PDB file of C-alpha atoms in Angstrom:
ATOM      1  CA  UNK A 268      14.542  -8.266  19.946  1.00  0.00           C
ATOM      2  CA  UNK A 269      16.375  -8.314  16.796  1.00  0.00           C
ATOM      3  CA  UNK A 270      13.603 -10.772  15.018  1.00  0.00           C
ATOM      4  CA  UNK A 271      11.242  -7.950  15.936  1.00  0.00           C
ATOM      5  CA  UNK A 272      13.600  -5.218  14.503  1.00  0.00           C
ATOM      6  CA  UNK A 273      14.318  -7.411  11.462  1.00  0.00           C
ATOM      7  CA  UNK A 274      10.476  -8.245  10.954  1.00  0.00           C
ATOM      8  CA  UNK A 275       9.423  -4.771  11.419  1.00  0.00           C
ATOM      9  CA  UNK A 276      12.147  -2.936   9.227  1.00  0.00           C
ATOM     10  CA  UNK A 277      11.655  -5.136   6.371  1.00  0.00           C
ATOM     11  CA  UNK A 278       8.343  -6.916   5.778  1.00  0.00           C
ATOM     12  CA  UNK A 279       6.257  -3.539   5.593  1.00  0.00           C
ATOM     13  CA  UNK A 280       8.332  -1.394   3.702  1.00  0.00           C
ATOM     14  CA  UNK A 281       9.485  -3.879   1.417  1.00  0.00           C
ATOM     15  CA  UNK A 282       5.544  -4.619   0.360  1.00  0.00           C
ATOM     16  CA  UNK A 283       5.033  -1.453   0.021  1.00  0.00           C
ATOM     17  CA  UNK A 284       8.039  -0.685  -2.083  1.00  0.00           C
ATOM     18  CA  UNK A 285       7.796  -3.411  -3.803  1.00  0.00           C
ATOM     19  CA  UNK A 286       3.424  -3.166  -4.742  1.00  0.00           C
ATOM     20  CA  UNK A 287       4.553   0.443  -5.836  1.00  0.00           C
ATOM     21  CA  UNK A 288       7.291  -0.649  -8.549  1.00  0.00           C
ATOM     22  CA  UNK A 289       5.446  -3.278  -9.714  1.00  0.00           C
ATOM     23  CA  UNK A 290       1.990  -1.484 -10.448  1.00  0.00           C
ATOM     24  CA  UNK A 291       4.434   1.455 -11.657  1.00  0.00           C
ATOM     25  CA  UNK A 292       6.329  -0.783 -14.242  1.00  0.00           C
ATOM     26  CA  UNK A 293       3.562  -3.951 -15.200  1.00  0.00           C
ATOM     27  CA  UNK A 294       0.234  -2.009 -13.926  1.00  0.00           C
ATOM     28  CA  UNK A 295      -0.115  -4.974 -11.250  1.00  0.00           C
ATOM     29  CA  UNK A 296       0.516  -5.753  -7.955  1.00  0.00           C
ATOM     30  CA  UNK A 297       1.205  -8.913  -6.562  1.00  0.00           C
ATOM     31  CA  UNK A 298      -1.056 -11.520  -4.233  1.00  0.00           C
ATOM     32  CA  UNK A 299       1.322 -13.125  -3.246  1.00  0.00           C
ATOM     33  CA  UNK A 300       3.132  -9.658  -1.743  1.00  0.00           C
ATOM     34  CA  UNK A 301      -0.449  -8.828   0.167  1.00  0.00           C
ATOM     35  CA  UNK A 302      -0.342 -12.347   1.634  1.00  0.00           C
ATOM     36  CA  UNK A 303       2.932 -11.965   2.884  1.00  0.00           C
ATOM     37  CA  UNK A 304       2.339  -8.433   4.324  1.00  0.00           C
ATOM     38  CA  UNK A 305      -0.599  -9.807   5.886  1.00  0.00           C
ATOM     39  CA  UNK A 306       0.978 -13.275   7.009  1.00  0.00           C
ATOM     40  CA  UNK A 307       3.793 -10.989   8.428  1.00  0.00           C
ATOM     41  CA  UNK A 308       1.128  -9.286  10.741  1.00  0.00           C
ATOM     42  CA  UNK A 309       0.599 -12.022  12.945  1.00  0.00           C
ATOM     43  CA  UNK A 310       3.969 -12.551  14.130  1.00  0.00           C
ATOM     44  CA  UNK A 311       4.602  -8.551  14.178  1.00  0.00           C
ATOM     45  CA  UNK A 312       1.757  -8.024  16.447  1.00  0.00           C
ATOM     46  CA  UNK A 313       2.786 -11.161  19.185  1.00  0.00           C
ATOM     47  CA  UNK A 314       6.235  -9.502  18.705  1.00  0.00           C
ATOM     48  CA  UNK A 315       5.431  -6.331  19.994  1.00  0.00           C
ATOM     49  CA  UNK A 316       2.762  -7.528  22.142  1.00  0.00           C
ATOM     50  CA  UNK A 317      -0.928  -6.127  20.828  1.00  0.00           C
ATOM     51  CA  UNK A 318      -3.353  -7.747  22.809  1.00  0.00           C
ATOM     52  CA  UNK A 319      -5.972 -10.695  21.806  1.00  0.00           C
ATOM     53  CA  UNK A 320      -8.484  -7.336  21.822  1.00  0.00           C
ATOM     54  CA  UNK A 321      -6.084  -5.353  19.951  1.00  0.00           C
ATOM     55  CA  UNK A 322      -5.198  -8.086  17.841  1.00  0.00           C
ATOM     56  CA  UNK A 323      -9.187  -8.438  16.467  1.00  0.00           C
ATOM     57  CA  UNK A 324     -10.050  -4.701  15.739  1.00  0.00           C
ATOM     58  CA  UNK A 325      -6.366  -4.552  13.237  1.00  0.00           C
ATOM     59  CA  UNK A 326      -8.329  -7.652  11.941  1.00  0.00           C
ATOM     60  CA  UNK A 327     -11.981  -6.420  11.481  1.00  0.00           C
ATOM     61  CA  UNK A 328     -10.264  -3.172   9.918  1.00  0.00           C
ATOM     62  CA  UNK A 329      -8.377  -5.030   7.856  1.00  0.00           C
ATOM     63  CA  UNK A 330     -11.931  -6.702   6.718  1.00  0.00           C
ATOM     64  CA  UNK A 331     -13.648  -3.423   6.650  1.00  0.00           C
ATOM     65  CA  UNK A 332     -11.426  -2.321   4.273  1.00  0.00           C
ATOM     66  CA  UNK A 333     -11.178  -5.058   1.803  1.00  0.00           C
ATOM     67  CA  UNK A 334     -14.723  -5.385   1.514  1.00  0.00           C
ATOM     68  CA  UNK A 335     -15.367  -1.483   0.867  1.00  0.00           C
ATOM     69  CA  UNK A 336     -12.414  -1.704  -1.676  1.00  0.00           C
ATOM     70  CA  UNK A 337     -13.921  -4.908  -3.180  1.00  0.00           C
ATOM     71  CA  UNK A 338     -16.866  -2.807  -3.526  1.00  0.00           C
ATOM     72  CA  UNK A 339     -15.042  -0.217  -5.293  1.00  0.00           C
ATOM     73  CA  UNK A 340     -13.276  -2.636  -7.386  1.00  0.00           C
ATOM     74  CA  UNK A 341     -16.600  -4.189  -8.374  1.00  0.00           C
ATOM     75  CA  UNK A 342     -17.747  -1.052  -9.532  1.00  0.00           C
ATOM     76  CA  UNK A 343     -14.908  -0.384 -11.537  1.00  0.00           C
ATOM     77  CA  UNK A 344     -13.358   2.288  -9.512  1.00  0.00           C
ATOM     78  CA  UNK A 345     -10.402   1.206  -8.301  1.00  0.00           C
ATOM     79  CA  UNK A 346      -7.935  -1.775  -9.559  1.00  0.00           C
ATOM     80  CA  UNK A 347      -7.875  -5.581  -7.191  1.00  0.00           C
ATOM     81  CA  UNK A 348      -4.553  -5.006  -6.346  1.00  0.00           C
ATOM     82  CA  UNK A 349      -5.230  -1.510  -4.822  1.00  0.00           C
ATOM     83  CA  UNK A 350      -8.083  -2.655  -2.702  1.00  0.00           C
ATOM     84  CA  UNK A 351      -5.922  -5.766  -1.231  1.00  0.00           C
ATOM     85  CA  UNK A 352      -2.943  -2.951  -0.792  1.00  0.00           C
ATOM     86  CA  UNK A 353      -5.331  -1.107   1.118  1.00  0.00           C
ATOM     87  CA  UNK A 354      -7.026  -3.942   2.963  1.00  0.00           C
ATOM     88  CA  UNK A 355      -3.249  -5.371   4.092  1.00  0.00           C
ATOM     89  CA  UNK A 356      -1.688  -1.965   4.928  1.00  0.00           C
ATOM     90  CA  UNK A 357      -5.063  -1.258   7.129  1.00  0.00           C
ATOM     91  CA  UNK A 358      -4.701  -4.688   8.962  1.00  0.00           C
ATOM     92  CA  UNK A 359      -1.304  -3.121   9.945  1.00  0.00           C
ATOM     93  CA  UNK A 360      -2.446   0.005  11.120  1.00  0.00           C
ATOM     94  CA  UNK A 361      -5.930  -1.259  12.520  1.00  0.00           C
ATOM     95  CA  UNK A 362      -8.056   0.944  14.853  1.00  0.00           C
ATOM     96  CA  UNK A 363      -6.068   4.070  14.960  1.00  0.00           C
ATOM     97  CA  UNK A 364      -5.977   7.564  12.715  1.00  0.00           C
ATOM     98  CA  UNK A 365      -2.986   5.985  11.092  1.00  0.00           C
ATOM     99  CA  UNK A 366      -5.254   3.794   8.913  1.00  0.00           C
ATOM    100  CA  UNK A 367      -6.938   7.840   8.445  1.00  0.00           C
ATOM    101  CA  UNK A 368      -3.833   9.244   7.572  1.00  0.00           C
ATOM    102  CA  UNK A 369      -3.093   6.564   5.438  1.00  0.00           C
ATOM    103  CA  UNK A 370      -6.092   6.793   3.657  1.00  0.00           C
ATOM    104  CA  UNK A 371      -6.144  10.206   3.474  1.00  0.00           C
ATOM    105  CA  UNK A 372      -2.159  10.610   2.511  1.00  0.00           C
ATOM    106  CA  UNK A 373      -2.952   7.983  -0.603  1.00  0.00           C
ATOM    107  CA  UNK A 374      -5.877  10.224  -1.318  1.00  0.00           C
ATOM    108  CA  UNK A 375      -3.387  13.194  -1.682  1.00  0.00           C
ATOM    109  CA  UNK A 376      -0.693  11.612  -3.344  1.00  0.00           C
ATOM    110  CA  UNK A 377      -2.819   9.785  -5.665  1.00  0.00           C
ATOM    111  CA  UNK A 378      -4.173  13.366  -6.937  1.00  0.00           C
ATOM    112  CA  UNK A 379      -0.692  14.492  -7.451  1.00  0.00           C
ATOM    113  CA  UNK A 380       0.030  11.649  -9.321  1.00  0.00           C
ATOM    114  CA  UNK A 381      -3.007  12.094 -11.042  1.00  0.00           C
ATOM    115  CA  UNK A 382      -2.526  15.336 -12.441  1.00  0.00           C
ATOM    116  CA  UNK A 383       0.883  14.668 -13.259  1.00  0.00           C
ATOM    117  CA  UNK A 384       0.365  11.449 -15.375  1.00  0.00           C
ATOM    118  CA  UNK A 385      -2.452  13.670 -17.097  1.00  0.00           C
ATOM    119  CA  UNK A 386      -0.529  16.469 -17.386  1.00  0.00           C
ATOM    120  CA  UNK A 387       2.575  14.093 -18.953  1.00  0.00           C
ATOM    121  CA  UNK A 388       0.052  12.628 -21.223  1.00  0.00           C
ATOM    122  CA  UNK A 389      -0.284  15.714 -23.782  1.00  0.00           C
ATOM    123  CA  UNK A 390       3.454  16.747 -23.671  1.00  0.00           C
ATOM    124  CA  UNK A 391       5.275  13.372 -24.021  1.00  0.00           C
ATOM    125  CA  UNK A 392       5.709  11.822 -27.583  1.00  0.00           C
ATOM    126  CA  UNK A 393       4.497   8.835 -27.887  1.00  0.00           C
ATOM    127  CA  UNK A 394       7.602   6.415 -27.585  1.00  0.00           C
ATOM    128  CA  UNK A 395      10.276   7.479 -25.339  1.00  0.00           C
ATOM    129  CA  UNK A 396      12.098   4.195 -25.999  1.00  0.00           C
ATOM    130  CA  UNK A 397      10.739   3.154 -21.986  1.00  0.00           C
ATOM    131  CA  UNK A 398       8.020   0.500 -22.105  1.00  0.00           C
ATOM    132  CA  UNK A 399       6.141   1.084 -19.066  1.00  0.00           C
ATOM    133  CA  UNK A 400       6.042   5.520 -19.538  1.00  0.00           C
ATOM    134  CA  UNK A 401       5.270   4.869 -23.139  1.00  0.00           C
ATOM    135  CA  UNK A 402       2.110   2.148 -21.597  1.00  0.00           C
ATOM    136  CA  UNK A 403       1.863   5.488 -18.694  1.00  0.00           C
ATOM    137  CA  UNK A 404       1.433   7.690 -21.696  1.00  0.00           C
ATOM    138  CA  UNK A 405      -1.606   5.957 -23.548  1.00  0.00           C
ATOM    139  CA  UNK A 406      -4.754   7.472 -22.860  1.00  0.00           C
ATOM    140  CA  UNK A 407      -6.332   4.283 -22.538  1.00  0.00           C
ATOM    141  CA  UNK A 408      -3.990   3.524 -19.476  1.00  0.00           C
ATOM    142  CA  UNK A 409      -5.253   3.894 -15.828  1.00  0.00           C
ATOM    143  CA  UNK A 410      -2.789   5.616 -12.942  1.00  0.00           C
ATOM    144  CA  UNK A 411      -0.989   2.808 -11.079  1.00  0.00           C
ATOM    145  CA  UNK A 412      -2.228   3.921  -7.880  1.00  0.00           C
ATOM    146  CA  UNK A 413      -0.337   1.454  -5.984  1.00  0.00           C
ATOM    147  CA  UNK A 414       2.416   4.727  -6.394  1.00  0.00           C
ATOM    148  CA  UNK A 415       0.375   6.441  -4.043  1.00  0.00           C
ATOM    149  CA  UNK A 416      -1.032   4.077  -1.897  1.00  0.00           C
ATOM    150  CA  UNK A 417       3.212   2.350  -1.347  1.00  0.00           C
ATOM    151  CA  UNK A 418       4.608   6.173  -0.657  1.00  0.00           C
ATOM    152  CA  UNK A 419       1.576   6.146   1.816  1.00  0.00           C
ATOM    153  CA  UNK A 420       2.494   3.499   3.550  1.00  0.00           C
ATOM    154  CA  UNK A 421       5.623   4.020   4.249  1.00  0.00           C
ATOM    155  CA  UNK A 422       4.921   7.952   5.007  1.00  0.00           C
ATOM    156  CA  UNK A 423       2.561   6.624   7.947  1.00  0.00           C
ATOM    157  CA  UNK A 424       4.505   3.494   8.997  1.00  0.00           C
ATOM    158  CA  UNK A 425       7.761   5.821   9.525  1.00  0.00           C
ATOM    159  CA  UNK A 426       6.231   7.506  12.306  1.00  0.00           C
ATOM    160  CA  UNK A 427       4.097   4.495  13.551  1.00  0.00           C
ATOM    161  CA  UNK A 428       4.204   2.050  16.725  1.00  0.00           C
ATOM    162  CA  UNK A 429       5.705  -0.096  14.862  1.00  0.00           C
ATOM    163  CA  UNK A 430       8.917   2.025  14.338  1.00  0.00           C
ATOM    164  CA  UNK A 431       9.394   2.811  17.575  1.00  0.00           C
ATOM    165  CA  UNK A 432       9.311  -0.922  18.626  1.00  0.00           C
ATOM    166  CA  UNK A 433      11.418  -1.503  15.436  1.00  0.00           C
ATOM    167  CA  UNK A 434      14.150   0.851  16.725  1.00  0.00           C
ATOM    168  CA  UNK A 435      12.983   1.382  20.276  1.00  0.00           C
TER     169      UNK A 435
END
């Protein structure tokens, strides 16, 4: 039981804390944090005893998502590391309206952040002696969505299955 609670109450939030910061402070997140986040699934879902059945649909809406989001990213509307972000948080949350409310929740926060980056962008001078708001502030600059898509995550995971096996 305490593998379980130890795998549970770090490997997901930490990914998703840790794709946020990063794509925050460089404008990148990690492969190597996706593969562990989806490495970490395996063992999670044994743990807390999904099914073979169960097991397959987290997978094939894992898949689902990473190719629509490989789509997107192909068409230049979203960044690679936000479509594997989504693609390993929906393996996680599978065939359920948490993957919805995940998707949904990013949605929301994303537009906040958004319209507050934008917002920021005509007040702020142009050095503020901080290297990744001044990179925030250039126009050229996309929104590091992985923001959104981490405080997501961990929004939806706090009131998931997976907490209550976490902390029973």
């Amino acid at each position: 039981m305490m593998v379980t609670t130890a795998l549970l109450l770090t490997v997901f939030p930490f990914a998703m804390i840790f794709s946020a910061m990063t794509d925050l402070l460089e404008m990148k997140i990690e492969n190597w944090a996706m593969v562990v986040l989806a490495l970490a699934f395996l063992p999670a879902a044994f743990l807390v005893g999904l099914s073979w059945q169960v097991l397959g649909l987290h997978i094939l809406v894992g898949f689902m998502c990473l190719s629509a989001t490989f789509g997107m990213f192909a068409a230049g509307w979203m960044g690679g590391g936000d479509a594997k972000l989504i693609a390993a948080t929906a393996l996680w949350f599978g065939p359920s309206m948490m993957v919805v409310e995940y998707l949904l929740m990013g949605a929301l926060f994303g537009g906040v952040l958004t319209l507050l980056i934008l917002t920021l962008r005509g007040k702020l001078l142009p050095a503020t002696g901080f290297a990744f708001v001044d990179r925030l502030m250039e126009q050229k600059t996309g929104i590091p969505y992985g923001v959104a898509l981490g405080v997501a995550g961990l929004y939806v995971y706090s009131h998931s299955f997976w907490m209550t096996a976490a902390v029973g």
